[in-house]
């Protein structure tokens, strides 16, 4: 995927920021910033910055904060005592604590879990008129509840991007790019999302709880162009090659894996965005593969209603954590994704991306989405500066999406913005390989 005009325009904006055309120093609050994904997000923002910025990691524990601050400062190569990083104690589940934390910040990145809650943080940011909001929450009911706030967000001037991690998130953008490679006039037929994460991917115990909850959630797949959810999470195994070429690093580190049906929302949201005529699917696998089969046996043995119990899911997560922690030492944090898209006339497109660490690519992806949207706070001065600076006037037009509540595939509608995003997101530190390739054109269709 090569950068195009959007990349040049984005570079112009960054050069304006770096040259001091925009004087404001944006404040970015990362809720869950003391956690594994939040700290990776903070590190990437600080390493990717080209102008002064203030990153605030929000969390409940001072003890965890000290460890996180040390890790972030070291990884981001900050000077000792840097004013660009600090901790603020807050409990995002407490409305008063949350209101105090978000007051006066320019962007909020919500990485705290669990992620199936109602969009109360988004509501608080809209009420506070926070310019930019990004989160990782991805259940379909959450997405619908958040999208219902779009008019309020627009009125408040809040530009919100939800389910903006690696998958969903980066995967949605890759799917949009793959669809753009279909020959003119060929609609999307089927789309399949496949993911692999070694162990917990370094994301911590919360991932166990979320996984357990997923077994009781309908998988939002399309069939014959219509949304047709089914309770099949943890079932329907299939083999997937997480590489395009035999010499891809992911061919050796990940290879061919078994994935099982999983209730990620992109099977519905991207399918809807692309108006697919056929079916969608989404599958997830982990290592060691023994865990996949154990969980499948449990899912087939226990009623789905049990998996909807928070008490059961939490208790099972606590029980299995010591065992998973042992195996995680040996399997690492490797992550890979593959998107396969088939056109209505038979063309086939595939996209692959792989990374050394799941928790880092999630944090890095959220950070890149936020950096693409930190237009309001970083450039509150752009409109004023534009009158005296023609280049500033051009940069002021680069807002990727207007205020509202959006999903990654909606952000990726514009090809320039999409390729600008991919040019950065596919080259973050730790990336093993990536590619988007036409595997086959339908007979009689000219290449695009």
CSV table of C-alpha atoms in Angstrom, one decimal:
chain,number,residue,atom,x,y,z
A,1,UNK,CA,0.0,0.0,0.0
A,2,UNK,CA,1.7,3.2,-1.1
A,3,UNK,CA,0.9,6.6,0.3
A,4,UNK,CA,-0.7,9.1,-2.0
A,5,UNK,CA,-2.0,12.6,-1.9
A,6,UNK,CA,-3.4,12.2,1.6
A,7,UNK,CA,0.1,11.3,2.8
A,8,UNK,CA,1.5,14.5,1.3
A,9,UNK,CA,-1.2,16.6,2.9
A,10,UNK,CA,-0.7,14.9,6.2
A,11,UNK,CA,3.0,15.6,6.0
A,12,UNK,CA,2.2,19.2,5.3
A,13,UNK,CA,0.1,19.4,8.4
A,14,UNK,CA,2.8,17.8,10.5
A,15,UNK,CA,5.4,20.2,9.1
A,16,UNK,CA,3.1,23.1,10.1
A,17,UNK,CA,2.8,21.7,13.6
A,18,UNK,CA,6.5,21.1,13.9
A,19,UNK,CA,7.4,24.5,12.6
A,20,UNK,CA,5.4,26.2,15.2
A,21,UNK,CA,2.5,27.5,13.0
A,22,UNK,CA,0.2,26.0,15.7
A,23,UNK,CA,1.3,27.0,19.1
A,24,UNK,CA,-1.1,25.0,21.3
A,25,UNK,CA,0.3,22.0,23.1
A,26,UNK,CA,-2.5,19.4,23.1
A,27,UNK,CA,-3.4,17.4,26.2
A,28,UNK,CA,-4.2,13.8,25.6
A,29,UNK,CA,-5.8,11.7,28.5
A,30,UNK,CA,-5.4,8.0,28.2
A,31,UNK,CA,-8.0,6.2,30.4
A,32,UNK,CA,-6.5,2.9,31.5
A,33,UNK,CA,-3.1,4.4,30.8
A,34,UNK,CA,-1.4,2.4,33.5
A,35,UNK,CA,-2.5,-0.9,31.8
A,36,UNK,CA,-0.7,-2.9,29.2
A,37,UNK,CA,-2.5,-1.5,26.2
A,38,UNK,CA,-2.8,2.1,27.5
A,39,UNK,CA,0.9,2.3,28.2
A,40,UNK,CA,1.7,1.1,24.7
A,41,UNK,CA,-0.6,3.8,23.4
A,42,UNK,CA,1.1,6.5,25.5
A,43,UNK,CA,4.5,5.3,24.3
A,44,UNK,CA,3.6,5.5,20.7
A,45,UNK,CA,2.1,9.0,20.9
A,46,UNK,CA,5.2,10.3,22.6
A,47,UNK,CA,7.5,8.6,20.1
A,48,UNK,CA,5.4,9.7,17.1
A,49,UNK,CA,5.1,13.3,18.1
A,50,UNK,CA,6.9,16.1,16.2
A,51,UNK,CA,5.6,18.9,18.4
A,52,UNK,CA,5.2,19.3,22.2
A,53,UNK,CA,2.4,17.3,23.6
A,54,UNK,CA,1.2,16.4,27.1
A,55,UNK,CA,0.2,12.8,27.7
A,56,UNK,CA,-1.8,12.1,30.9
A,57,UNK,CA,-2.2,8.4,31.9
A,58,UNK,CA,-5.3,8.0,34.0
A,59,UNK,CA,-5.9,5.1,36.4
A,60,UNK,CA,-6.8,4.2,39.9
A,61,UNK,CA,-3.5,2.9,41.3
A,62,UNK,CA,-0.5,5.1,42.2
A,63,UNK,CA,1.6,1.9,42.5
A,64,UNK,CA,0.8,0.8,39.0
A,65,UNK,CA,1.2,4.3,37.7
A,66,UNK,CA,4.8,4.5,38.9
A,67,UNK,CA,5.7,1.3,37.0
A,68,UNK,CA,3.9,2.5,33.9
A,69,UNK,CA,5.5,6.0,34.0
A,70,UNK,CA,8.9,4.4,34.2
A,71,UNK,CA,8.2,2.0,31.3
A,72,UNK,CA,6.7,4.7,29.1
A,73,UNK,CA,9.5,7.2,29.8
A,74,UNK,CA,12.1,4.6,29.0
A,75,UNK,CA,10.4,3.3,25.8
A,76,UNK,CA,9.6,6.9,24.6
A,77,UNK,CA,13.2,8.0,25.4
A,78,UNK,CA,11.9,11.0,27.5
A,79,UNK,CA,14.3,13.2,29.4
A,80,UNK,CA,14.1,12.8,33.2
A,81,UNK,CA,11.4,14.9,34.6
A,82,UNK,CA,9.8,15.6,31.2
A,83,UNK,CA,6.6,17.7,31.4
A,84,UNK,CA,5.2,15.7,28.5
A,85,UNK,CA,4.1,12.7,30.7
A,86,UNK,CA,2.2,12.6,34.0
A,87,UNK,CA,-0.3,10.5,35.9
A,88,UNK,CA,-3.7,11.6,37.1
A,89,UNK,CA,-5.6,9.4,39.5
A,90,UNK,CA,-9.2,8.8,38.3
A,91,UNK,CA,-11.9,6.2,38.3
A,92,UNK,CA,-13.6,6.3,34.9
A,93,UNK,CA,-16.6,4.5,36.4
A,94,UNK,CA,-17.2,7.3,38.8
A,95,UNK,CA,-18.9,10.3,37.0
A,96,UNK,CA,-17.4,12.9,39.3
A,97,UNK,CA,-13.9,11.5,39.0
A,98,UNK,CA,-14.2,11.1,35.2
A,99,UNK,CA,-15.5,14.7,34.8
A,100,UNK,CA,-12.5,16.1,36.8
A,101,UNK,CA,-10.1,14.0,34.7
A,102,UNK,CA,-11.4,15.1,31.3
A,103,UNK,CA,-11.8,18.8,32.1
A,104,UNK,CA,-9.6,20.8,29.8
A,105,UNK,CA,-8.1,18.0,27.8
A,106,UNK,CA,-8.1,18.0,24.0
A,107,UNK,CA,-8.4,14.3,23.4
A,108,UNK,CA,-9.5,11.2,25.4
A,109,UNK,CA,-8.4,7.7,24.4
A,110,UNK,CA,-10.4,5.1,26.4
A,111,UNK,CA,-8.3,1.9,26.7
A,112,UNK,CA,-9.7,0.8,30.1
A,113,UNK,CA,-11.6,-2.4,30.3
A,114,UNK,CA,-14.0,-4.3,30.3
A,115,UNK,CA,-15.2,-2.9,27.0
A,116,UNK,CA,-18.8,-4.0,27.0
A,117,UNK,CA,-20.1,-1.1,29.1
A,118,UNK,CA,-22.5,1.6,27.9
A,119,UNK,CA,-20.8,4.6,26.3
A,120,UNK,CA,-20.7,6.6,29.5
A,121,UNK,CA,-17.2,7.9,28.8
A,122,UNK,CA,-18.2,9.1,25.4
A,123,UNK,CA,-21.3,10.8,26.9
A,124,UNK,CA,-19.0,12.6,29.5
A,125,UNK,CA,-16.7,13.8,26.7
A,126,UNK,CA,-19.6,15.1,24.6
A,127,UNK,CA,-21.0,16.9,27.7
A,128,UNK,CA,-17.5,18.4,28.3
A,129,UNK,CA,-17.2,19.3,24.6
A,130,UNK,CA,-13.9,17.3,24.3
A,131,UNK,CA,-12.7,17.8,20.8
A,132,UNK,CA,-11.4,14.2,20.1
A,133,UNK,CA,-12.5,10.9,21.5
A,134,UNK,CA,-11.2,7.4,20.6
A,135,UNK,CA,-12.0,4.1,22.3
A,136,UNK,CA,-11.5,0.3,21.9
A,137,UNK,CA,-15.1,-0.8,22.8
A,138,UNK,CA,-16.5,-3.1,20.1
A,139,UNK,CA,-19.7,-5.0,21.0
A,140,UNK,CA,-22.5,-4.2,18.5
A,141,UNK,CA,-24.9,-3.0,21.2
A,142,UNK,CA,-22.2,-0.6,22.4
A,143,UNK,CA,-21.6,0.6,18.8
A,144,UNK,CA,-25.3,1.2,18.3
A,145,UNK,CA,-25.6,3.1,21.6
A,146,UNK,CA,-22.6,5.2,20.7
A,147,UNK,CA,-23.9,6.0,17.2
A,148,UNK,CA,-27.2,7.2,18.7
A,149,UNK,CA,-25.1,10.0,20.3
A,150,UNK,CA,-23.9,11.2,16.9
A,151,UNK,CA,-26.1,14.3,16.7
A,152,UNK,CA,-25.1,15.3,20.3
A,153,UNK,CA,-21.5,14.9,19.4
A,154,UNK,CA,-21.8,17.0,16.3
A,155,UNK,CA,-23.5,19.8,18.2
A,156,UNK,CA,-20.8,19.6,20.9
A,157,UNK,CA,-18.0,19.6,18.4
A,158,UNK,CA,-16.7,16.2,19.5
A,159,UNK,CA,-15.2,14.0,16.9
A,160,UNK,CA,-15.5,10.4,18.2
A,161,UNK,CA,-14.0,7.2,16.7
A,162,UNK,CA,-15.2,4.0,18.3
A,163,UNK,CA,-13.8,0.4,18.1
A,164,UNK,CA,-10.5,1.9,17.0
A,165,UNK,CA,-7.8,-0.7,17.9
A,166,UNK,CA,-6.1,-3.3,15.8
A,167,UNK,CA,-9.2,-5.6,15.2
A,168,UNK,CA,-11.6,-4.1,14.9
A,169,UNK,CA,-9.9,-0.9,13.8
A,170,UNK,CA,-6.9,-1.3,11.5
A,171,UNK,CA,-8.5,-4.4,10.1
A,172,UNK,CA,-11.5,-2.3,9.0
A,173,UNK,CA,-9.3,0.1,7.2
A,174,UNK,CA,-7.4,-2.7,5.5
A,175,UNK,CA,-10.7,-4.2,4.4
A,176,UNK,CA,-11.7,-0.9,2.8
A,177,UNK,CA,-8.4,-0.8,0.9
A,178,UNK,CA,-8.9,-4.3,-0.3
A,179,UNK,CA,-12.3,-3.5,-1.6
A,180,UNK,CA,-11.0,-0.5,-3.5
A,181,UNK,CA,-8.8,-2.9,-5.6
A,182,UNK,CA,-11.8,-4.7,-7.1
A,183,UNK,CA,-12.2,-4.0,-10.8
A,184,UNK,CA,-14.6,-1.2,-11.7
A,185,UNK,CA,-18.2,-2.3,-11.5
A,186,UNK,CA,-17.5,-5.4,-9.5
A,187,UNK,CA,-19.4,-5.3,-6.1
A,188,UNK,CA,-18.1,-7.1,-3.0
A,189,UNK,CA,-19.5,-10.6,-2.6
A,190,UNK,CA,-18.0,-12.1,0.5
A,191,UNK,CA,-15.6,-10.9,3.2
A,192,UNK,CA,-13.7,-12.9,5.8
A,193,UNK,CA,-11.7,-11.6,8.7
A,194,UNK,CA,-9.2,-13.9,10.4
A,195,UNK,CA,-7.1,-13.1,13.5
A,196,UNK,CA,-4.4,-14.7,15.5
A,197,UNK,CA,-2.9,-13.8,18.9
A,198,UNK,CA,-0.3,-15.8,20.8
A,199,UNK,CA,-1.6,-16.3,24.3
A,200,UNK,CA,-3.0,-13.1,25.8
A,201,UNK,CA,-0.8,-11.1,23.5
A,202,UNK,CA,0.6,-9.2,26.5
A,203,UNK,CA,-2.7,-7.5,27.0
A,204,UNK,CA,-3.3,-8.8,30.6
A,205,UNK,CA,-6.0,-10.7,32.4
A,206,UNK,CA,-8.8,-8.6,31.2
A,207,UNK,CA,-8.5,-10.3,27.8
A,208,UNK,CA,-9.5,-13.6,29.5
A,209,UNK,CA,-12.7,-12.1,30.8
A,210,UNK,CA,-13.6,-10.5,27.5
A,211,UNK,CA,-12.9,-13.8,25.7
A,212,UNK,CA,-15.2,-15.8,28.1
A,213,UNK,CA,-18.0,-13.3,27.6
A,214,UNK,CA,-17.6,-13.6,23.8
A,215,UNK,CA,-18.8,-17.3,23.9
A,216,UNK,CA,-22.3,-16.1,24.9
A,217,UNK,CA,-22.5,-13.4,22.3
A,218,UNK,CA,-24.1,-13.8,18.8
A,219,UNK,CA,-21.6,-13.7,15.9
A,220,UNK,CA,-22.9,-10.8,13.7
A,221,UNK,CA,-22.3,-12.4,10.3
A,222,UNK,CA,-24.0,-11.6,7.0
A,223,UNK,CA,-25.6,-14.3,4.8
A,224,UNK,CA,-26.8,-13.5,1.3
A,225,UNK,CA,-26.3,-9.8,1.9
A,226,UNK,CA,-28.4,-9.7,5.1
A,227,UNK,CA,-27.3,-9.6,8.7
A,228,UNK,CA,-28.0,-13.0,10.3
A,229,UNK,CA,-26.4,-13.4,13.7
A,230,UNK,CA,-25.9,-16.8,15.2
A,231,UNK,CA,-24.6,-18.3,18.5
A,232,UNK,CA,-21.6,-20.0,17.1
A,233,UNK,CA,-18.6,-18.3,18.8
A,234,UNK,CA,-15.9,-20.8,19.5
A,235,UNK,CA,-17.1,-23.1,16.8
A,236,UNK,CA,-16.9,-23.4,13.0
A,237,UNK,CA,-13.1,-24.0,12.8
A,238,UNK,CA,-11.2,-23.3,9.6
A,239,UNK,CA,-7.6,-23.1,8.5
A,240,UNK,CA,-6.0,-19.7,7.6
A,241,UNK,CA,-2.6,-18.8,6.1
A,242,UNK,CA,-1.4,-15.7,7.9
A,243,UNK,CA,1.0,-14.8,5.2
A,244,UNK,CA,1.0,-13.9,1.5
A,245,UNK,CA,4.5,-15.2,0.6
A,246,UNK,CA,6.5,-18.1,2.0
A,247,UNK,CA,9.3,-15.8,2.9
A,248,UNK,CA,7.1,-13.4,4.9
A,249,UNK,CA,8.2,-13.3,8.6
A,250,UNK,CA,4.7,-14.2,9.6
A,251,UNK,CA,4.9,-17.4,7.6
A,252,UNK,CA,7.5,-18.7,10.1
A,253,UNK,CA,6.3,-17.1,13.3
A,254,UNK,CA,2.6,-17.7,12.7
A,255,UNK,CA,2.1,-19.8,9.6
A,256,UNK,CA,-1.2,-21.6,9.1
A,257,UNK,CA,-3.5,-21.6,12.1
A,258,UNK,CA,-7.0,-22.7,13.0
A,259,UNK,CA,-9.5,-20.0,13.8
A,260,UNK,CA,-12.9,-20.3,15.3
A,261,UNK,CA,-15.9,-18.1,14.7
A,262,UNK,CA,-15.9,-15.0,17.0
A,263,UNK,CA,-18.3,-12.1,17.6
A,264,UNK,CA,-16.2,-9.2,16.4
A,265,UNK,CA,-18.4,-6.4,14.9
A,266,UNK,CA,-16.6,-5.8,11.6
A,267,UNK,CA,-18.3,-8.8,10.2
A,268,UNK,CA,-21.4,-6.6,10.3
A,269,UNK,CA,-20.2,-3.0,10.2
A,270,UNK,CA,-17.8,-3.4,7.3
A,271,UNK,CA,-20.1,-5.7,5.5
A,272,UNK,CA,-22.8,-3.0,5.8
A,273,UNK,CA,-20.4,-0.2,4.7
A,274,UNK,CA,-19.4,-2.2,1.6
A,275,UNK,CA,-23.0,-3.4,0.9
A,276,UNK,CA,-21.8,-6.9,0.4
A,277,UNK,CA,-24.0,-9.3,-1.7
A,278,UNK,CA,-22.9,-12.5,-0.1
A,279,UNK,CA,-21.6,-13.6,3.3
A,280,UNK,CA,-19.2,-12.3,6.0
A,281,UNK,CA,-17.3,-14.2,8.7
A,282,UNK,CA,-14.8,-13.5,11.4
A,283,UNK,CA,-12.5,-16.0,13.1
A,284,UNK,CA,-10.0,-15.9,16.0
A,285,UNK,CA,-7.3,-18.3,17.0
A,286,UNK,CA,-4.6,-18.4,19.7
A,287,UNK,CA,-1.6,-20.3,20.8
A,288,UNK,CA,-1.1,-22.9,22.1
A,289,UNK,CA,-3.8,-24.4,20.0
A,290,UNK,CA,-4.7,-26.8,22.8
A,291,UNK,CA,-6.5,-23.8,24.5
A,292,UNK,CA,-8.7,-23.4,21.4
A,293,UNK,CA,-9.9,-27.0,21.6
A,294,UNK,CA,-10.4,-26.9,25.3
A,295,UNK,CA,-12.6,-23.8,25.1
A,296,UNK,CA,-14.5,-25.3,22.1
A,297,UNK,CA,-15.3,-28.5,24.1
A,298,UNK,CA,-16.5,-26.3,27.0
A,299,UNK,CA,-18.7,-24.2,24.7
A,300,UNK,CA,-20.2,-27.3,23.2
A,301,UNK,CA,-20.8,-28.8,26.6
A,302,UNK,CA,-22.2,-25.8,28.5
A,303,UNK,CA,-25.4,-23.8,27.6
A,304,UNK,CA,-24.7,-20.5,26.0
A,305,UNK,CA,-26.7,-18.7,28.7
A,306,UNK,CA,-24.0,-19.6,31.2
A,307,UNK,CA,-21.4,-17.6,29.2
A,308,UNK,CA,-23.6,-14.5,29.5
A,309,UNK,CA,-23.1,-14.6,33.3
A,310,UNK,CA,-20.5,-12.0,34.4
A,311,UNK,CA,-19.9,-14.0,37.6
A,312,UNK,CA,-19.1,-17.2,35.6
A,313,UNK,CA,-16.9,-15.4,33.1
A,314,UNK,CA,-15.0,-13.6,35.8
A,315,UNK,CA,-14.5,-16.7,37.9
A,316,UNK,CA,-13.3,-18.8,34.9
A,317,UNK,CA,-10.9,-16.0,34.0
A,318,UNK,CA,-9.4,-16.0,37.6
A,319,UNK,CA,-9.2,-19.9,37.5
A,320,UNK,CA,-7.4,-20.1,34.2
A,321,UNK,CA,-5.1,-17.1,34.6
A,322,UNK,CA,-2.3,-19.0,36.3
A,323,UNK,CA,-2.3,-21.6,33.6
A,324,UNK,CA,-2.4,-19.1,30.8
A,325,UNK,CA,0.4,-17.1,32.5
A,326,UNK,CA,2.6,-20.2,32.3
A,327,UNK,CA,2.0,-20.8,28.6
A,328,UNK,CA,2.3,-17.2,27.7
A,329,UNK,CA,6.0,-17.3,28.7
A,330,UNK,CA,6.6,-19.7,25.8
A,331,UNK,CA,4.3,-18.5,23.1
A,332,UNK,CA,5.0,-14.8,23.2
A,333,UNK,CA,2.7,-11.9,22.1
A,334,UNK,CA,2.7,-12.3,18.3
A,335,UNK,CA,-0.3,-11.0,16.4
A,336,UNK,CA,-1.5,-11.5,12.8
A,337,UNK,CA,-4.6,-10.7,10.7
A,338,UNK,CA,-5.8,-11.6,7.3
A,339,UNK,CA,-8.8,-10.2,5.3
A,340,UNK,CA,-10.0,-12.2,2.3
A,341,UNK,CA,-12.4,-10.4,0.0
A,342,UNK,CA,-14.2,-12.0,-3.0
A,343,UNK,CA,-15.9,-9.9,-5.6
A,344,UNK,CA,-19.4,-10.7,-6.9
A,345,UNK,CA,-17.8,-11.8,-10.3
A,346,UNK,CA,-15.1,-13.9,-8.7
A,347,UNK,CA,-12.1,-11.5,-8.2
A,348,UNK,CA,-10.1,-12.3,-5.0
A,349,UNK,CA,-8.2,-9.8,-2.8
A,350,UNK,CA,-6.2,-10.6,0.3
A,351,UNK,CA,-4.6,-8.4,3.0
A,352,UNK,CA,-2.2,-9.5,5.7
A,353,UNK,CA,-0.6,-7.7,8.6
A,354,UNK,CA,1.6,-9.2,11.4
A,355,UNK,CA,3.2,-7.7,14.5
A,356,UNK,CA,5.5,-8.9,17.2
A,357,UNK,CA,3.1,-7.8,20.0
A,358,UNK,CA,-0.7,-7.8,20.1
A,359,UNK,CA,-0.9,-5.4,23.0
A,360,UNK,CA,1.5,-2.9,21.3
A,361,UNK,CA,-0.3,-3.0,17.9
A,362,UNK,CA,-3.6,-2.3,19.7
A,363,UNK,CA,-2.1,0.6,21.6
A,364,UNK,CA,-0.3,1.9,18.5
A,365,UNK,CA,-3.4,1.7,16.3
A,366,UNK,CA,-5.5,3.6,18.8
A,367,UNK,CA,-2.7,6.2,19.0
A,368,UNK,CA,-2.5,6.6,15.3
A,369,UNK,CA,-6.2,7.0,15.0
A,370,UNK,CA,-6.1,9.6,17.7
A,371,UNK,CA,-3.2,11.4,16.0
A,372,UNK,CA,-5.1,11.5,12.8
A,373,UNK,CA,-8.0,13.2,14.5
A,374,UNK,CA,-6.2,15.5,16.9
A,375,UNK,CA,-7.1,18.3,14.6
A,376,UNK,CA,-9.3,20.4,16.8
A,377,UNK,CA,-6.9,20.9,19.8
A,378,UNK,CA,-3.6,20.8,17.8
A,379,UNK,CA,-5.0,23.2,15.3
A,380,UNK,CA,-7.6,25.3,17.1
A,381,UNK,CA,-5.3,28.0,15.8
A,382,UNK,CA,-5.4,26.8,12.2
A,383,UNK,CA,-8.5,28.8,11.2
A,384,UNK,CA,-7.0,32.0,12.6
A,385,UNK,CA,-3.6,31.2,11.1
A,386,UNK,CA,-5.1,30.4,7.8
A,387,UNK,CA,-5.9,34.0,7.0
A,388,UNK,CA,-2.2,34.9,7.1
A,389,UNK,CA,-0.8,31.5,5.9
A,390,UNK,CA,-2.1,29.9,2.7
A,391,UNK,CA,-0.5,26.6,3.7
A,392,UNK,CA,-2.4,26.8,6.9
A,393,UNK,CA,-5.6,27.3,5.0
A,394,UNK,CA,-5.0,24.1,3.1
A,395,UNK,CA,-4.2,22.2,6.3
A,396,UNK,CA,-7.4,23.5,7.9
A,397,UNK,CA,-9.3,21.6,5.3
A,398,UNK,CA,-7.8,18.3,6.2
A,399,UNK,CA,-10.1,17.3,9.0
A,400,UNK,CA,-10.7,13.6,8.2
A,401,UNK,CA,-14.3,13.5,9.4
A,402,UNK,CA,-16.6,16.2,10.9
A,403,UNK,CA,-17.8,16.0,14.5
A,404,UNK,CA,-20.0,13.0,15.2
A,405,UNK,CA,-19.5,9.4,16.1
A,406,UNK,CA,-17.8,7.2,13.6
A,407,UNK,CA,-16.3,3.8,13.0
A,408,UNK,CA,-12.9,3.1,11.3
A,409,UNK,CA,-14.5,2.0,8.0
A,410,UNK,CA,-16.3,5.4,7.8
A,411,UNK,CA,-13.1,7.2,8.5
A,412,UNK,CA,-11.5,5.1,5.7
A,413,UNK,CA,-14.1,6.1,3.0
A,414,UNK,CA,-11.8,8.7,1.6
A,415,UNK,CA,-9.0,7.0,-0.3
A,416,UNK,CA,-6.4,9.7,0.5
A,417,UNK,CA,-7.2,9.5,4.2
A,418,UNK,CA,-7.3,5.7,4.2
A,419,UNK,CA,-3.9,5.4,2.5
A,420,UNK,CA,-2.4,8.1,4.8
A,421,UNK,CA,-3.6,6.1,7.8
A,422,UNK,CA,-2.2,2.8,6.4
A,423,UNK,CA,1.1,4.4,5.4
A,424,UNK,CA,1.6,5.1,9.1
A,425,UNK,CA,-0.2,2.2,10.8
A,426,UNK,CA,1.4,-0.6,8.7
A,427,UNK,CA,4.9,0.7,9.6
A,428,UNK,CA,4.7,1.1,13.3
A,429,UNK,CA,7.6,-0.3,15.4
A,430,UNK,CA,7.3,-4.1,15.8
A,431,UNK,CA,5.6,-4.7,12.4
A,432,UNK,CA,6.7,-8.0,10.9
A,433,UNK,CA,5.1,-7.7,7.4
A,434,UNK,CA,2.1,-6.4,5.6
A,435,UNK,CA,0.6,-6.5,2.1
A,436,UNK,CA,-2.6,-6.1,0.1
A,437,UNK,CA,-2.7,-8.2,-3.0
A,438,UNK,CA,-5.0,-9.1,-5.9
A,439,UNK,CA,-4.9,-12.9,-6.0
A,440,UNK,CA,-7.2,-13.3,-9.0
A,441,UNK,CA,-9.2,-11.1,-11.3
A,442,UNK,CA,-12.6,-12.3,-12.5
A,443,UNK,CA,-12.4,-13.5,-16.1
A,444,UNK,CA,-12.9,-10.7,-18.6
A,445,UNK,CA,-12.4,-7.9,-16.0
A,446,UNK,CA,-9.5,-5.4,-16.6
A,447,UNK,CA,-7.2,-4.8,-13.6
A,448,UNK,CA,-7.7,-1.6,-11.7
